[in-house]
PDB file of C-alpha atoms in Angstrom:
ATOM      1  CA  MET M 145      -3.579 -15.377  14.651  1.00 59.00           C
ATOM      2  CA  HIS M 146      -1.217 -13.701  11.960  1.00 55.00           C
ATOM      3  CA  THR M 147       0.575 -10.916  13.875  1.00 57.00           C
ATOM      4  CA  THR M 148       2.753  -8.876  11.397  1.00 64.00           C
ATOM      5  CA  LEU M 149      -0.192  -6.413  10.702  1.00 64.00           C
ATOM      6  CA  ILE M 150      -1.458  -6.358  14.318  1.00 71.00           C
ATOM      7  CA  GLU M 151       1.744  -5.523  15.699  1.00 72.00           C
ATOM      8  CA  SER M 152       2.021  -2.390  13.712  1.00 71.00           C
ATOM      9  CA  LEU M 153      -0.521  -0.993  16.119  1.00 72.00           C
ATOM     10  CA  PRO M 154       0.021   0.431  19.392  1.00 76.00           C
ATOM     11  CA  VAL M 155       0.233  -2.123  22.008  1.00 80.00           C
ATOM     12  CA  ASP M 156      -3.291  -1.342  23.571  1.00 75.00           C
ATOM     13  CA  GLN M 157      -4.860  -1.649  20.103  1.00 75.00           C
ATOM     14  CA  GLN M 158      -3.080  -5.021  19.397  1.00 79.00           C
ATOM     15  CA  HIS M 159      -5.096  -6.343  22.687  1.00 83.00           C
ATOM     16  CA  LEU M 160      -8.291  -4.911  21.472  1.00 81.00           C
ATOM     17  CA  VAL M 161      -8.118  -6.336  17.983  1.00 82.00           C
ATOM     18  CA  ARG M 162      -7.481  -9.758  19.595  1.00 87.00           C
ATOM     19  CA  ARG M 163     -10.320  -9.274  21.976  1.00 91.00           C
ATOM     20  CA  SER M 164     -12.458  -8.666  18.831  1.00 91.00           C
ATOM     21  CA  ALA M 165     -11.454 -11.884  17.078  1.00 91.00           C
ATOM     22  CA  THR M 166     -12.188 -13.624  20.388  1.00 94.00           C
ATOM     23  CA  ARG M 167     -15.720 -12.144  20.403  1.00 96.00           C
ATOM     24  CA  LEU M 168     -16.415 -12.997  16.922  1.00 97.00           C
ATOM     25  CA  GLU M 169     -14.941 -16.620  17.419  1.00 96.00           C
ATOM     26  CA  ASP M 170     -17.642 -17.054  20.215  1.00 97.00           C
ATOM     27  CA  GLU M 171     -20.403 -15.280  18.313  1.00 96.00           C
ATOM     28  CA  PHE M 172     -19.791 -17.516  15.205  1.00 96.00           C
ATOM     29  CA  ALA M 173     -18.809 -20.787  17.120  1.00 95.00           C
ATOM     30  CA  GLY M 174     -20.521 -23.620  15.208  1.00 93.00           C
ATOM     31  CA  THR M 175     -20.462 -21.562  12.091  1.00 95.00           C
ATOM     32  CA  PHE M 176     -16.928 -20.939  11.381  1.00 95.00           C
ATOM     33  CA  GLY M 177     -13.649 -22.000  12.743  1.00 93.00           C
ATOM     34  CA  THR M 178     -11.012 -20.045  14.466  1.00 91.00           C
ATOM     35  CA  GLU M 179      -8.983 -19.826  11.457  1.00 90.00           C
ATOM     36  CA  THR M 180     -11.705 -18.492   9.251  1.00 93.00           C
ATOM     37  CA  VAL M 181     -12.563 -15.665  11.942  1.00 93.00           C
ATOM     38  CA  GLU M 182      -9.177 -14.596  12.202  1.00 89.00           C
ATOM     39  CA  ARG M 183      -8.187 -14.543   8.778  1.00 90.00           C
ATOM     40  CA  LEU M 184     -11.293 -11.972   8.232  1.00 93.00           C
ATOM     41  CA  VAL M 185     -10.394 -10.013  11.232  1.00 92.00           C
ATOM     42  CA  VAL M 186      -6.762  -9.465   9.924  1.00 88.00           C
ATOM     43  CA  ASP M 187      -7.891  -8.706   6.296  1.00 91.00           C
ATOM     44  CA  SER M 188     -10.468  -6.448   7.551  1.00 93.00           C
ATOM     45  CA  LEU M 189      -7.810  -4.560   9.363  1.00 89.00           C
ATOM     46  CA  HIS M 190      -5.664  -4.505   6.454  1.00 87.00           C
ATOM     47  CA  GLN M 191      -8.185  -2.920   4.341  1.00 91.00           C
ATOM     48  CA  LEU M 192      -9.297  -0.323   6.804  1.00 91.00           C
ATOM     49  CA  LEU M 193      -5.793   0.630   8.040  1.00 84.00           C
ATOM     50  CA  PRO M 194      -4.622   2.752   4.836  1.00 85.00           C
ATOM     51  CA  ASN M 195      -7.637   5.167   5.278  1.00 82.00           C
ATOM     52  CA  ALA M 196      -7.446   5.427   9.042  1.00 75.00           C
ATOM     53  CA  THR M 197      -6.973   9.136  10.121  1.00 74.00           C
ATOM     54  CA  VAL M 198      -7.672   8.224  13.742  1.00 67.00           C
ATOM     55  CA  THR M 199      -6.189   4.685  14.536  1.00 72.00           C
ATOM     56  CA  ALA M 200      -8.052   4.543  18.075  1.00 76.00           C
ATOM     57  CA  PHE M 201     -11.102   3.653  16.391  1.00 86.00           C
ATOM     58  CA  LEU M 202      -9.534   0.789  14.201  1.00 86.00           C
ATOM     59  CA  PRO M 203     -10.338  -2.197  16.683  1.00 88.00           C
ATOM     60  CA  MET M 204     -13.876  -1.367  16.811  1.00 91.00           C
ATOM     61  CA  LEU M 205     -14.319  -0.751  13.140  1.00 93.00           C
ATOM     62  CA  THR M 206     -12.493  -3.801  12.369  1.00 93.00           C
ATOM     63  CA  GLU M 207     -14.797  -6.016  14.412  1.00 95.00           C
ATOM     64  CA  ARG M 208     -17.896  -4.266  12.689  1.00 96.00           C
ATOM     65  CA  PHE M 209     -16.355  -4.794   9.250  1.00 97.00           C
ATOM     66  CA  ALA M 210     -15.251  -8.462  10.079  1.00 96.00           C
ATOM     67  CA  ARG M 211     -18.805  -9.222  11.630  1.00 97.00           C
ATOM     68  CA  ASP M 212     -20.676  -8.004   8.467  1.00 96.00           C
ATOM     69  CA  ARG M 213     -18.233 -10.035   6.177  1.00 97.00           C
ATOM     70  CA  LEU M 214     -18.817 -13.218   8.519  1.00 97.00           C
ATOM     71  CA  LYS M 215     -22.670 -12.871   8.149  1.00 95.00           C
ATOM     72  CA  ALA M 216     -22.262 -12.440   4.476  1.00 96.00           C
ATOM     73  CA  LEU M 217     -20.209 -15.405   4.138  1.00 96.00           C
ATOM     74  CA  ALA M 218     -22.427 -17.588   6.154  1.00 95.00           C
ATOM     75  CA  LYS M 219     -25.256 -16.786   3.656  1.00 93.00           C
ATOM     76  CA  VAL M 220     -23.120 -17.439   0.640  1.00 93.00           C
ATOM     77  CA  ASP M 221     -21.977 -20.775   2.132  1.00 92.00           C
ATOM     78  CA  GLY M 222     -25.703 -21.635   2.675  1.00 89.00           C
ATOM     79  CA  ILE M 223     -25.505 -21.767   6.308  1.00 88.00           C
ATOM     80  CA  THR M 224     -28.093 -18.993   6.859  1.00 83.00           C
ATOM     81  CA  ALA M 225     -30.853 -17.792   4.790  1.00 79.00           C
ATOM     82  CA  GLY M 226     -31.628 -14.321   6.198  1.00 76.00           C
ATOM     83  CA  ALA M 227     -33.445 -11.386   4.899  1.00 86.00           C
ATOM     84  CA  PRO M 228     -33.119 -10.030   1.348  1.00 92.00           C
ATOM     85  CA  GLY M 229     -29.499  -8.410   0.988  1.00 94.00           C
ATOM     86  CA  VAL M 230     -28.710  -5.072  -0.653  1.00 97.00           C
ATOM     87  CA  LEU M 231     -25.498  -3.595  -1.159  1.00 96.00           C
ATOM     88  CA  PHE M 232     -24.933   0.181  -2.098  1.00 97.00           C
ATOM     89  CA  LEU M 233     -21.805   0.985  -3.959  1.00 95.00           C
ATOM     90  CA  CYS M 234     -19.913   4.151  -4.982  1.00 93.00           C
ATOM     91  CA  VAL M 235     -16.546   5.467  -5.311  1.00 91.00           C
ATOM     92  CA  HIS M 236     -15.647   6.727  -1.693  1.00 93.00           C
ATOM     93  CA  ASN M 237     -18.624   5.369   0.066  1.00 95.00           C
ATOM     94  CA  ALA M 238     -18.786   8.592   1.984  1.00 95.00           C
ATOM     95  CA  GLY M 239     -22.111  10.150   0.652  1.00 96.00           C
ATOM     96  CA  ARG M 240     -24.706   8.446  -1.645  1.00 97.00           C
ATOM     97  CA  SER M 241     -24.162   4.929  -0.765  1.00 97.00           C
ATOM     98  CA  GLN M 242     -24.033   5.887   2.964  1.00 98.00           C
ATOM     99  CA  MET M 243     -27.169   7.673   2.596  1.00 98.00           C
ATOM    100  CA  ALA M 244     -28.818   5.026   0.563  1.00 98.00           C
ATOM    101  CA  ALA M 245     -28.153   2.446   3.358  1.00 98.00           C
ATOM    102  CA  GLY M 246     -29.119   4.628   6.024  1.00 98.00           C
ATOM    103  CA  TRP M 247     -32.706   5.113   4.417  1.00 98.00           C
ATOM    104  CA  LEU M 248     -32.960   1.329   3.798  1.00 98.00           C
ATOM    105  CA  ARG M 249     -31.974   0.321   7.345  1.00 97.00           C
ATOM    106  CA  HIS M 250     -34.365   3.182   8.633  1.00 96.00           C
ATOM    107  CA  LEU M 251     -37.274   2.200   6.334  1.00 96.00           C
ATOM    108  CA  ALA M 252     -36.748  -1.461   6.282  1.00 95.00           C
ATOM    109  CA  GLY M 253     -36.603  -1.880   9.981  1.00 90.00           C
ATOM    110  CA  GLY M 254     -34.168  -4.948   9.834  1.00 88.00           C
ATOM    111  CA  ARG M 255     -36.259  -6.701   7.089  1.00 93.00           C
ATOM    112  CA  VAL M 256     -33.379  -6.228   4.689  1.00 95.00           C
ATOM    113  CA  THR M 257     -29.859  -6.606   5.342  1.00 95.00           C
ATOM    114  CA  VAL M 258     -27.958  -3.625   4.041  1.00 96.00           C
ATOM    115  CA  TRP M 259     -24.349  -3.107   3.175  1.00 97.00           C
ATOM    116  CA  SER M 260     -22.513  -0.460   1.533  1.00 96.00           C
ATOM    117  CA  GLY M 261     -18.870  -0.025   0.316  1.00 95.00           C
ATOM    118  CA  GLY M 262     -16.774   2.028  -2.164  1.00 93.00           C
ATOM    119  CA  SER M 263     -14.018   1.277  -4.844  1.00 90.00           C
ATOM    120  CA  GLU M 264     -11.849   4.060  -3.309  1.00 91.00           C
ATOM    121  CA  PRO M 265     -12.934   4.469   0.391  1.00 93.00           C
ATOM    122  CA  ALA M 266     -12.563   7.902   1.867  1.00 93.00           C
ATOM    123  CA  PRO M 267     -10.982   8.620   5.050  1.00 90.00           C
ATOM    124  CA  GLN M 268     -14.661   9.729   6.592  1.00 91.00           C
ATOM    125  CA  ILE M 269     -18.194  10.418   5.721  1.00 94.00           C
ATOM    126  CA  ASN M 270     -19.212  13.444   4.093  1.00 96.00           C
ATOM    127  CA  PRO M 271     -20.290  15.813   6.831  1.00 96.00           C
ATOM    128  CA  ALA M 272     -22.848  17.506   4.652  1.00 97.00           C
ATOM    129  CA  ALA M 273     -24.507  13.853   4.198  1.00 97.00           C
ATOM    130  CA  VAL M 274     -24.472  13.322   7.782  1.00 97.00           C
ATOM    131  CA  ALA M 275     -26.231  16.575   8.475  1.00 97.00           C
ATOM    132  CA  ALA M 276     -28.825  16.137   5.735  1.00 98.00           C
ATOM    133  CA  MET M 277     -29.696  12.593   7.160  1.00 98.00           C
ATOM    134  CA  ASP M 278     -29.712  13.955  10.738  1.00 98.00           C
ATOM    135  CA  GLU M 279     -32.269  16.321   9.543  1.00 98.00           C
ATOM    136  CA  VAL M 280     -34.592  13.525   8.725  1.00 98.00           C
ATOM    137  CA  GLY M 281     -33.880  11.559  11.899  1.00 98.00           C
ATOM    138  CA  ILE M 282     -31.466   9.097  10.802  1.00 98.00           C
ATOM    139  CA  ASP M 283     -28.067   9.064  12.336  1.00 97.00           C
ATOM    140  CA  ILE M 284     -25.334   7.650  10.147  1.00 97.00           C
ATOM    141  CA  THR M 285     -22.411   9.261  12.366  1.00 94.00           C
ATOM    142  CA  THR M 286     -21.334   5.664  13.611  1.00 93.00           C
ATOM    143  CA  GLU M 287     -20.808   4.520  10.007  1.00 94.00           C
ATOM    144  CA  PHE M 288     -17.599   4.463   8.174  1.00 94.00           C
ATOM    145  CA  PRO M 289     -16.174   4.270   4.579  1.00 95.00           C
ATOM    146  CA  LYS M 290     -15.269   0.606   3.492  1.00 95.00           C
ATOM    147  CA  PRO M 291     -14.247  -1.256   0.506  1.00 93.00           C
ATOM    148  CA  TRP M 292     -16.704  -3.974  -0.978  1.00 92.00           C
ATOM    149  CA  THR M 293     -15.537  -7.448  -0.565  1.00 94.00           C
ATOM    150  CA  GLU M 294     -16.218 -10.507  -2.658  1.00 93.00           C
ATOM    151  CA  GLU M 295     -18.345 -12.317  -0.191  1.00 95.00           C
ATOM    152  CA  ILE M 296     -20.593  -9.368   0.494  1.00 95.00           C
ATOM    153  CA  VAL M 297     -21.070  -8.746  -3.121  1.00 94.00           C
ATOM    154  CA  ARG M 298     -21.931 -12.401  -3.629  1.00 94.00           C
ATOM    155  CA  ALA M 299     -24.242 -12.462  -0.472  1.00 94.00           C
ATOM    156  CA  ALA M 300     -26.265  -9.481  -1.802  1.00 95.00           C
ATOM    157  CA  ASP M 301     -29.528 -10.062  -3.781  1.00 94.00           C
ATOM    158  CA  VAL M 302     -29.355  -6.593  -5.357  1.00 96.00           C
ATOM    159  CA  VAL M 303     -26.124  -4.594  -6.001  1.00 95.00           C
ATOM    160  CA  VAL M 304     -26.868  -0.913  -6.529  1.00 96.00           C
ATOM    161  CA  SER M 305     -24.000   1.194  -8.086  1.00 94.00           C
ATOM    162  CA  MET M 306     -23.720   4.962  -7.873  1.00 92.00           C
ATOM    163  CA  GLY M 307     -21.148   6.249 -10.011  1.00 83.00           C
ATOM    164  CA  CYS M 308     -18.309   3.729  -9.603  1.00 78.00           C
ATOM    165  CA  GLY M 309     -18.408   2.772 -13.172  1.00 75.00           C
ATOM    166  CA  ASP M 310     -15.889   0.063 -14.034  1.00 75.00           C
ATOM    167  CA  ALA M 311     -14.671  -0.364 -10.745  1.00 77.00           C
ATOM    168  CA  CYS M 312     -17.921  -1.680  -9.491  1.00 79.00           C
ATOM    169  CA  PRO M 313     -17.852  -5.536  -9.095  1.00 80.00           C
ATOM    170  CA  LEU M 314     -19.710  -7.794 -11.687  1.00 82.00           C
ATOM    171  CA  PHE M 315     -20.870 -11.143 -10.920  1.00 84.00           C
ATOM    172  CA  PRO M 316     -23.038 -13.174 -13.509  1.00 81.00           C
ATOM    173  CA  GLY M 317     -26.724 -13.789 -12.577  1.00 80.00           C
ATOM    174  CA  LYS M 318     -26.894 -11.033  -9.843  1.00 87.00           C
ATOM    175  CA  ARG M 319     -29.406  -8.076 -10.067  1.00 93.00           C
ATOM    176  CA  TYR M 320     -27.905  -4.844 -10.579  1.00 94.00           C
ATOM    177  CA  GLU M 321     -29.129  -1.418 -10.717  1.00 94.00           C
ATOM    178  CA  ASP M 322     -27.171   1.633 -11.565  1.00 94.00           C
ATOM    179  CA  TRP M 323     -28.553   5.028 -10.039  1.00 95.00           C
ATOM    180  CA  GLU M 324     -27.454   8.215 -11.661  1.00 93.00           C
ATOM    181  CA  LEU M 325     -27.056  10.716  -8.557  1.00 94.00           C
ATOM    182  CA  ALA M 326     -25.088  13.762  -8.294  1.00 93.00           C
ATOM    183  CA  ASP M 327     -21.991  13.251  -6.220  1.00 92.00           C
ATOM    184  CA  PRO M 328     -22.381  15.243  -2.665  1.00 92.00           C
ATOM    185  CA  ALA M 329     -18.759  15.635  -2.337  1.00 89.00           C
ATOM    186  CA  GLY M 330     -17.637  19.359  -1.662  1.00 90.00           C
ATOM    187  CA  HIS M 331     -21.217  20.485  -1.639  1.00 94.00           C
ATOM    188  CA  SER M 332     -23.071  22.356   1.022  1.00 95.00           C
ATOM    189  CA  ILE M 333     -26.148  20.853   2.835  1.00 96.00           C
ATOM    190  CA  ASN M 334     -28.457  22.820   0.749  1.00 96.00           C
ATOM    191  CA  ASP M 335     -27.031  21.128  -2.409  1.00 96.00           C
ATOM    192  CA  VAL M 336     -27.157  17.624  -0.486  1.00 97.00           C
ATOM    193  CA  ARG M 337     -30.902  17.710   0.615  1.00 98.00           C
ATOM    194  CA  PRO M 338     -32.207  17.155  -2.994  1.00 97.00           C
ATOM    195  CA  ILE M 339     -29.907  14.175  -3.367  1.00 97.00           C
ATOM    196  CA  ARG M 340     -31.018  12.722   0.020  1.00 98.00           C
ATOM    197  CA  ASP M 341     -34.651  13.169  -1.013  1.00 98.00           C
ATOM    198  CA  GLU M 342     -34.238  11.328  -4.382  1.00 98.00           C
ATOM    199  CA  ILE M 343     -32.397   8.650  -2.869  1.00 98.00           C
ATOM    200  CA  ARG M 344     -35.283   7.918  -0.366  1.00 98.00           C
ATOM    201  CA  THR M 345     -37.647   7.816  -3.543  1.00 97.00           C
ATOM    202  CA  ARG M 346     -35.543   5.243  -5.383  1.00 97.00           C
ATOM    203  CA  VAL M 347     -34.910   3.149  -1.709  1.00 98.00           C
ATOM    204  CA  GLU M 348     -38.646   3.094  -1.480  1.00 97.00           C
ATOM    205  CA  ALA M 349     -39.256   1.628  -5.032  1.00 97.00           C
ATOM    206  CA  LEU M 350     -36.329  -0.695  -4.373  1.00 97.00           C
ATOM    207  CA  MET M 351     -38.053  -2.131  -1.318  1.00 96.00           C
ATOM    208  CA  ALA M 352     -41.282  -2.216  -3.101  1.00 95.00           C
ATOM    209  CA  SER M 353     -39.780  -4.255  -5.762  1.00 95.00           C
ATOM    210  CA  LEU M 354     -38.328  -6.751  -2.995  1.00 94.00           C
ATOM    211  CA  GLY M 355     -41.841  -6.880  -1.401  1.00 92.00           C
ATOM    212  CA  VAL M 356     -40.860  -4.984   1.725  1.00 91.00           C
ATOM    213  CA  LEU M 357     -43.213  -2.437   3.002  1.00 81.00           C
ATOM    214  CA  THR M 358     -41.953   0.847   4.426  1.00 75.00           C
ATOM    215  CA  SER M 359     -41.912   0.632   8.264  1.00 63.00           C
TER     216      SER M 359
END
């Protein structure tokens, strides 16, 4: 495994990252070789590290990010078919896109593969967005801002952009939707609630267009 980046972490975290790679190698055995898995683990760490305010969580988040990317790559390569995939994109992946992803996971009940990402990921999710989603019984506290990656964009059947403009990736032949929504950044939960509710309405319409009924 490429060690330069990993060795920038404390020794205990280096060990955890290497264990994550081993788990993913076992999980994707027969689908991807060791080199592919390790490359995505190191690259995922590389992309998350600049915005990490608490590096203690990096090994766990790196593993989750790399797993999502490996699943996407398997779909792109035609190894797996899987459920319809939707990618929600905004600038910071801290508010709108996280709420949309939370709604879709909740309402679709595993019948849609859900990703989210940002062009300039924030250090953490907007607390007001977390609180607003908690009010409707959806926990997004374990989610984290992350960048979009090429294999995830290519694996998505629908890419929904929310204010990232020209920074959002464009791939020919892919279905895109642009949702004009107020940015919850810096606003109170009272201001975020209407955004949350509008996102639910849009997510339900998206599900209907995919032929997925609300759970």
